[in-house]
Short mmCIF file of C-alpha atoms in Angstrom, two decimals:
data_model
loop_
_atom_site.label_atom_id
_atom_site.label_comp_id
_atom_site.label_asym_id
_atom_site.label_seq_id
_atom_site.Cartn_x
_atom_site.Cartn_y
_atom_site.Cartn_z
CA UNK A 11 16.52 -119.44 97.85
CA UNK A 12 19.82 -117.87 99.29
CA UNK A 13 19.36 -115.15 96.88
CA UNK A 14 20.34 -111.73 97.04
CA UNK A 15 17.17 -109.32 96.96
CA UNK A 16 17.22 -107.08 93.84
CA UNK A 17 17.44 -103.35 94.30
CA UNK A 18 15.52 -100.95 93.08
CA UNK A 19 15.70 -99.16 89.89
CA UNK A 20 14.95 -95.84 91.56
CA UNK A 21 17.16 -96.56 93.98
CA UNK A 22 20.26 -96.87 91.88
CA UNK A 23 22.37 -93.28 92.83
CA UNK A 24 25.65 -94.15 94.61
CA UNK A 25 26.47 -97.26 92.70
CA UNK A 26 24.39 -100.31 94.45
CA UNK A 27 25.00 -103.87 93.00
CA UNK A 28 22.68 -104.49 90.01
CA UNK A 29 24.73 -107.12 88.47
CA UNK A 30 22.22 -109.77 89.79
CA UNK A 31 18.92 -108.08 88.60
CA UNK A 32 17.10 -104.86 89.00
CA UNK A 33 13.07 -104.87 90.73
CA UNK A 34 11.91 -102.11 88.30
CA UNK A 35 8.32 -102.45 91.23
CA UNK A 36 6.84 -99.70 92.57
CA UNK A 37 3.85 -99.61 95.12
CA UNK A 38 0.70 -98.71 94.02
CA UNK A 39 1.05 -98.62 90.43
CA UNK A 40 -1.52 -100.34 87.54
CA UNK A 41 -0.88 -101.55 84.51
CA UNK A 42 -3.06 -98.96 82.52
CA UNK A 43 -1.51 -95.77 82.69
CA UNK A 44 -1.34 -93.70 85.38
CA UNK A 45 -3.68 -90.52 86.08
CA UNK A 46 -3.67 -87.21 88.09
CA UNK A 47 -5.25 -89.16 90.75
CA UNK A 48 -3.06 -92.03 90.85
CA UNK A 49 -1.59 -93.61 93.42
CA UNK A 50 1.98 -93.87 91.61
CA UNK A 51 2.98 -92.51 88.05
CA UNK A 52 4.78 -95.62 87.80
CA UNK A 53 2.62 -97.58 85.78
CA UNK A 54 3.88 -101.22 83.74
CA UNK A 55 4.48 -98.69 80.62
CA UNK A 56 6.88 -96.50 82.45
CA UNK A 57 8.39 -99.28 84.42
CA UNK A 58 9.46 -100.88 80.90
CA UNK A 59 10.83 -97.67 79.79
CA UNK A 60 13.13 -97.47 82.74
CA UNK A 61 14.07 -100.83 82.12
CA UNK A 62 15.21 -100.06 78.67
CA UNK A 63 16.79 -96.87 79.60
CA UNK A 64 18.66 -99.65 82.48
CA UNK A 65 19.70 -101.37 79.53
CA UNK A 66 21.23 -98.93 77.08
CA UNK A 67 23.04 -97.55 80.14
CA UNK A 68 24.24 -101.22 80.80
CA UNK A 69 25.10 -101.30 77.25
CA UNK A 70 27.37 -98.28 76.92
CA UNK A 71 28.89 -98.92 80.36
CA UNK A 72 30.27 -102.31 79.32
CA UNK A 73 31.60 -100.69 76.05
CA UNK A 74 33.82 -98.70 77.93
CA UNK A 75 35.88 -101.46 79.79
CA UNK A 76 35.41 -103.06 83.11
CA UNK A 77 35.54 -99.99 85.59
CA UNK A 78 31.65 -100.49 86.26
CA UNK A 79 31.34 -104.02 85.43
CA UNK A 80 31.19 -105.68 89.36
CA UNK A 81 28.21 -103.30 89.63
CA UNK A 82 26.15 -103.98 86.63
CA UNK A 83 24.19 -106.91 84.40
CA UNK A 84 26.53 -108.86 81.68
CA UNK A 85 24.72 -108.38 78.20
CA UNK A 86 23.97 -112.11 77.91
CA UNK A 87 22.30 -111.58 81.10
CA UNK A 88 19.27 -109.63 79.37
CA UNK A 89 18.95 -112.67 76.98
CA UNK A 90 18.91 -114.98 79.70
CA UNK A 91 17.56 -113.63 82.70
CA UNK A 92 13.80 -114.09 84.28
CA UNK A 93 11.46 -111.40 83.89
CA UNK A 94 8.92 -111.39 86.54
CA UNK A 95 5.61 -109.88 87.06
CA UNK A 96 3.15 -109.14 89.46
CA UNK A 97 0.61 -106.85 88.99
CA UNK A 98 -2.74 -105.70 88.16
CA UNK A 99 -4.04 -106.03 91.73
CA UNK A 100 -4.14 -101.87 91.94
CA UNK A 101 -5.78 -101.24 88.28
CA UNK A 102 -8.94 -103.71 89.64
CA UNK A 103 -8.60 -102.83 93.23
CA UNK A 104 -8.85 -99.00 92.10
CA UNK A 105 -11.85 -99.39 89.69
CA UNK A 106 -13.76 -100.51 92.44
CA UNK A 107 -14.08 -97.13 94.11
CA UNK A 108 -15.98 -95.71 91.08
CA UNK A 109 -17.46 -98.46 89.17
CA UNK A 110 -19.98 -101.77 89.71
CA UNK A 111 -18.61 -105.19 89.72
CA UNK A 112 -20.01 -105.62 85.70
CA UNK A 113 -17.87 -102.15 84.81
CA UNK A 114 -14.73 -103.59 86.80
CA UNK A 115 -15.17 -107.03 85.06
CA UNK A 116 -15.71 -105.34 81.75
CA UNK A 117 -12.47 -103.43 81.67
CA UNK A 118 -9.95 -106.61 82.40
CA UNK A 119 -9.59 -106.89 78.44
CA UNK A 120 -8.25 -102.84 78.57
CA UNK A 121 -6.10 -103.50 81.44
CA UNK A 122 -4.44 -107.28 79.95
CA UNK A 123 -4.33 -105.86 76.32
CA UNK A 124 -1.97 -102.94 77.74
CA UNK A 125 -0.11 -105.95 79.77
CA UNK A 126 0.33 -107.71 76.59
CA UNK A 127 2.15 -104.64 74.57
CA UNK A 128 4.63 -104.48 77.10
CA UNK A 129 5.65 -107.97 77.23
CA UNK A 130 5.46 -107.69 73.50
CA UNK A 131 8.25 -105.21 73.65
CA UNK A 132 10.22 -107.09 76.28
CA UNK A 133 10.16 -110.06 73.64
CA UNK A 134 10.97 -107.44 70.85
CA UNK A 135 14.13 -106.89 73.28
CA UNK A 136 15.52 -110.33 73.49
CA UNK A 137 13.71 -111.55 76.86
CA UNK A 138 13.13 -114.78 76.69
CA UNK A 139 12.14 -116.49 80.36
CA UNK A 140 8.42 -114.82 81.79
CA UNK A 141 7.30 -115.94 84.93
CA UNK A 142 3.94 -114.51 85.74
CA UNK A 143 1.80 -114.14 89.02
CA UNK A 144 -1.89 -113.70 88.77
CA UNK A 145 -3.49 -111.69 91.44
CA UNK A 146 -4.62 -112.22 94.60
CA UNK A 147 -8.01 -112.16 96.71
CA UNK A 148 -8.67 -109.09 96.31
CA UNK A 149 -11.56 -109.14 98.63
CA UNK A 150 -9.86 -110.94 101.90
CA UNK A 151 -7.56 -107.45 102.01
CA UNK A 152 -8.47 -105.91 105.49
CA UNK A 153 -8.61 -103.03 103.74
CA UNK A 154 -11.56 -103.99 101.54
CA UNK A 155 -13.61 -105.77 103.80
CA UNK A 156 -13.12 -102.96 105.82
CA UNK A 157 -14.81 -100.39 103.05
CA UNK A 158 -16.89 -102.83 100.89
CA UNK A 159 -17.57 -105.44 103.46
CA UNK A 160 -20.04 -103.56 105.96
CA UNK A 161 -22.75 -105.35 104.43
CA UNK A 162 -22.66 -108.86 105.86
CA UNK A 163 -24.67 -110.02 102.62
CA UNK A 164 -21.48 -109.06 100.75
CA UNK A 165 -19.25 -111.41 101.94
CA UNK A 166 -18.29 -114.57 101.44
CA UNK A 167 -17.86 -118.01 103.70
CA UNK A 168 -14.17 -116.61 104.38
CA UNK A 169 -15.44 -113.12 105.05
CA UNK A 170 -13.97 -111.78 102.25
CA UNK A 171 -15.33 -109.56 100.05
CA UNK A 172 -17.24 -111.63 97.13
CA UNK A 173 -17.63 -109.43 94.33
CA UNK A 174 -14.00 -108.48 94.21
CA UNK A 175 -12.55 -112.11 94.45
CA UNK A 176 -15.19 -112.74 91.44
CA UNK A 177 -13.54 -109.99 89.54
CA UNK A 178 -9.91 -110.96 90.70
CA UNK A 179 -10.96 -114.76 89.45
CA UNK A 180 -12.49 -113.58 86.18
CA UNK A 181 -9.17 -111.32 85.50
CA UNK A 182 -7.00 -114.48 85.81
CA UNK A 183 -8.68 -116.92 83.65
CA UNK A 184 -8.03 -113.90 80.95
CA UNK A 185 -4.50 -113.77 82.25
CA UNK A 186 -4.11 -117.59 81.80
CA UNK A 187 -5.56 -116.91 78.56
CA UNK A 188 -3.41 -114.17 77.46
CA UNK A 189 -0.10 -116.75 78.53
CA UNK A 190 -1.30 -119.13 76.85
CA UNK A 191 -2.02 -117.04 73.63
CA UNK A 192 1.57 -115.91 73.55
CA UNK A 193 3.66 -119.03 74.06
CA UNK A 194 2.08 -119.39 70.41
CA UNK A 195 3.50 -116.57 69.58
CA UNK A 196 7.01 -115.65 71.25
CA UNK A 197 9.45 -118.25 69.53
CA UNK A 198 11.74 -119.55 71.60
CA UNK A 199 10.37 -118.24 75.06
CA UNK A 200 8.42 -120.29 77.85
CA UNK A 201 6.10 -118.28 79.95
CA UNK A 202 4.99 -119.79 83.41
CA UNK A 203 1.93 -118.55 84.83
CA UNK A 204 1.26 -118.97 88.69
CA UNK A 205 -1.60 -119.62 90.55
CA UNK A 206 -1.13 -117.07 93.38
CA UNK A 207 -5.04 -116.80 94.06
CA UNK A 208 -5.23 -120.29 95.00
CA UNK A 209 -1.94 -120.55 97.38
CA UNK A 210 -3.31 -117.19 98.78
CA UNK A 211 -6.99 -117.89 99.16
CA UNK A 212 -5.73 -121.71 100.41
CA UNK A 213 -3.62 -120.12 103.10
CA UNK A 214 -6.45 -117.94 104.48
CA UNK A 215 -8.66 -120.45 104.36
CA UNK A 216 -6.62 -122.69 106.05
CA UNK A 217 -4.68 -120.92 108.24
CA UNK A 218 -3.83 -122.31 111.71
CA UNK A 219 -3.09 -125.46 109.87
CA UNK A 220 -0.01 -123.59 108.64
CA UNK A 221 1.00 -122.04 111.92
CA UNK A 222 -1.11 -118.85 111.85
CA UNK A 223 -3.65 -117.21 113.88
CA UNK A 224 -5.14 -114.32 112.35
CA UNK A 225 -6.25 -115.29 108.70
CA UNK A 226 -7.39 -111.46 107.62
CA UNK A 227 -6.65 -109.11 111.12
CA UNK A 228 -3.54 -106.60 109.72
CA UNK A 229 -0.74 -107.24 112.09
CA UNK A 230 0.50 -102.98 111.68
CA UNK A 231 -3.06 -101.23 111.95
CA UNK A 232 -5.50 -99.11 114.17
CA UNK A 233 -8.82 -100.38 115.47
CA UNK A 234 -8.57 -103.67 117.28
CA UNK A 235 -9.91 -106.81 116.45
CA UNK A 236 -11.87 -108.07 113.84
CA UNK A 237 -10.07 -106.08 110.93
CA UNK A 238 -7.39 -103.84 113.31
CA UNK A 239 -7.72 -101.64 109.38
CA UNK A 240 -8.74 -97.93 109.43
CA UNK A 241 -7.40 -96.27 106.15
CA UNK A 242 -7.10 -92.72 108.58
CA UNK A 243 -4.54 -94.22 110.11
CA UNK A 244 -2.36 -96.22 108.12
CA UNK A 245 0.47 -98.93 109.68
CA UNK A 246 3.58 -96.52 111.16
CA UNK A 247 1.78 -93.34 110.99
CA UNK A 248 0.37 -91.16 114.38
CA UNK A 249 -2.83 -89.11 113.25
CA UNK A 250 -5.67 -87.70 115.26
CA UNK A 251 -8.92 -89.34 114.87
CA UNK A 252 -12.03 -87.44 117.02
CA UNK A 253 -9.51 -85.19 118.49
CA UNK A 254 -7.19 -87.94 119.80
CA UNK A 255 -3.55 -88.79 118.83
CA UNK A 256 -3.55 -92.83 117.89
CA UNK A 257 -0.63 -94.20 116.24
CA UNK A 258 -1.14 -97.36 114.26
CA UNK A 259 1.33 -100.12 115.66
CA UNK A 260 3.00 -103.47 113.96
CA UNK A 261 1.54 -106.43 116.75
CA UNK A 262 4.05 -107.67 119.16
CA UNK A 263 4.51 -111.33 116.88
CA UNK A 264 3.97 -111.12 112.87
CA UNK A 265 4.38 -114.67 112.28
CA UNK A 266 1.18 -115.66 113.82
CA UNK A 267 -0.81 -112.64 110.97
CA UNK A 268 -1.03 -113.52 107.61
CA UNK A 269 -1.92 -109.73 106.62
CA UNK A 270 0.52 -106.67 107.49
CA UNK A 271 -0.99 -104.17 106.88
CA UNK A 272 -4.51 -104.52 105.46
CA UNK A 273 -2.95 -104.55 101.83
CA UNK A 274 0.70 -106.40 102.14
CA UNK A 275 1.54 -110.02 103.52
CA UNK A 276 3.58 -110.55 106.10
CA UNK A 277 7.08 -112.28 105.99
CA UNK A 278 5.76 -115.21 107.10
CA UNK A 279 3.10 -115.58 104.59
CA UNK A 280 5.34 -114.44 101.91
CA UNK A 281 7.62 -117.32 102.98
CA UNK A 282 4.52 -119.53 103.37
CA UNK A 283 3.40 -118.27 99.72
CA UNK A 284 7.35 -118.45 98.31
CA UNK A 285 7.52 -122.35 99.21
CA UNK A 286 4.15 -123.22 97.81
CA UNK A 287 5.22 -121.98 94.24
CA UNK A 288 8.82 -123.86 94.71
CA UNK A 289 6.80 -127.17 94.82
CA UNK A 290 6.14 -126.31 91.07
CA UNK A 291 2.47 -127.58 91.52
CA UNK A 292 0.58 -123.90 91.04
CA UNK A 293 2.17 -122.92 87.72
CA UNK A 294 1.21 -123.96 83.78
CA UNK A 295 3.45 -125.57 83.00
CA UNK A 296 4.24 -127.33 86.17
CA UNK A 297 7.59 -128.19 86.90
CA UNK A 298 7.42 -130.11 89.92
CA UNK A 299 10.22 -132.33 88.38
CA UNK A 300 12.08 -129.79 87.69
CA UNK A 301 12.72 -127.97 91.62
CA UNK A 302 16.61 -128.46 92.04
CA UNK A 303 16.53 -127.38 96.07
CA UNK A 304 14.02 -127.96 99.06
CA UNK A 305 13.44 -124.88 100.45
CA UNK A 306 15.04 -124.36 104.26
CA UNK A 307 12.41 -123.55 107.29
CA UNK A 308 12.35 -120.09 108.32
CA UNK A 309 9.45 -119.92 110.37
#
């Protein structure tokens, strides 16, 4: 989109540009709140208290002239900006470890009622424009297949892991339900949901019709073909494994992986995913119509 990328919140000593948004994301947080044995402390609650402490500092920093105003958001900006979301992929992901698909599936109304107080408070705040992303396949994730796929019983026609694309499907009908719920109820806002699950699951499903070779092999992993995933030795990292150094190495051409590094996308899927949602035809309400640039090759 010929769009700056936003930095980080937590990135923000020695004066970067915020003035064109702030990605308030961190990896491997949920949106219930975070636990001793967490991956990140950074859950959605925290995240939206940053983002309000981002915003009173804004505030007061404008009130005192234009010194710091190159570097920062104008106030109409908060009004008028668009809040985006994506997450919830950890909180079902994690669950999975410790609890049967019927426990996971059971606790998506927890997890989306705690999603729905924060974007209650955003609302309460004067945001206005929510775009949100439903989750992924959860179970075509090298790493899952990789821990819950051993079983060949377990997977499905993709050789992903079934049970946790049913629970990754179940948790965004509730999602759909949830935006649809609350366009009822925030005057004056539209909320756009997207169909991520279906671009993703499409793509892997599909994939050397888009240009790819490996539909679920991590590019940045240890182990070789089918899965190249061993959680002991993540992507970048050099650990011994049966009393051998191995260091697990990105592949020599990411383009032609649609998986990183048994959890991410690469760059070219991400760009692959990116122009799907700019034809406007995976989101309620669509906005094909609406799309006022075609989307340049990378790839």
């Amino acid at each position: 989109m010929d769009m700056p990328f936003l930095n980080a919140y937590l990135d923000s000593v020695g004066a970067p540009n915020l003035r064109a948004g702030v990605n308030f994301a961190q990896a491997g947080c949920s949106i219930t709140p975070a636990t001793a044995t967490s991956v990140s402390p950074f859950s959605f609650g925290l995240q939206i208290k940053q983002f309000f402490a981002l915003k009173d500092k804004v505030t007061k920093l404008l009130s005192k002239g234009d010194r710091y105003r190159q570097y920062i958001p104008q106030m109409d900006y908060f009004s008028q900006g668009l809040y985006m979301f994506d997450i919830g992929q950890n909180d079902l992901a994690g669950e999975f470890y410790s609890k049967t698909e019927d426990q996971v599936a059971a606790s998506i109304p927890t997890i989306l009622l705690e999603f729905e107080t924060g974007l209650k408070k955003l609302y309460e705040q004067g945001a206005r424009k929510f775009w949100i992303h439903n989750t992924g396949p959860l179970g075509c994730l090298p790493q899952n297949v990789a821990i819950f796929g051993r079983d060949p019983s377990q997977l499905d026609e993709l050789h992903c892991v079934a049970k946790h694309n049913r629970v990754a499907k179940l948790f965004n009908v509730q999602l759909h339900a949830l935006c649809t719920k609350l366009r009822g109820e925030f005057t004056g806002a539209s909320i756009t949901y997207i169909d991520i699950y279906t671009i993703k699951y499409s793509l892997i499903a599909n994939y050397s019709r888009y240009g790819f070779e490996h539909p679920i092999q991590a590019c940045c992993g240890y182990g070789g073909p089918p899965l190249n995933y061993d959680g002991r030795a993540p992507c970048g990292q050099t650990t011994s494994l049966n009393g051998n150094l191995v260091t697990a190495k990105g592949c020599s051409d990411s383009t032609e992986h649609v998986n990183w590094d048994g959890i991410h996308y690469t760059e070219a899927a991400n760009f692959h995913i990116t122009s799907q949602i700019l034809t406007g035809r995976y989101s309620d309400p669509p906005f094909v119509d609406k799309m006022p640039f075609l989307i340049k090759p990378k790839f």
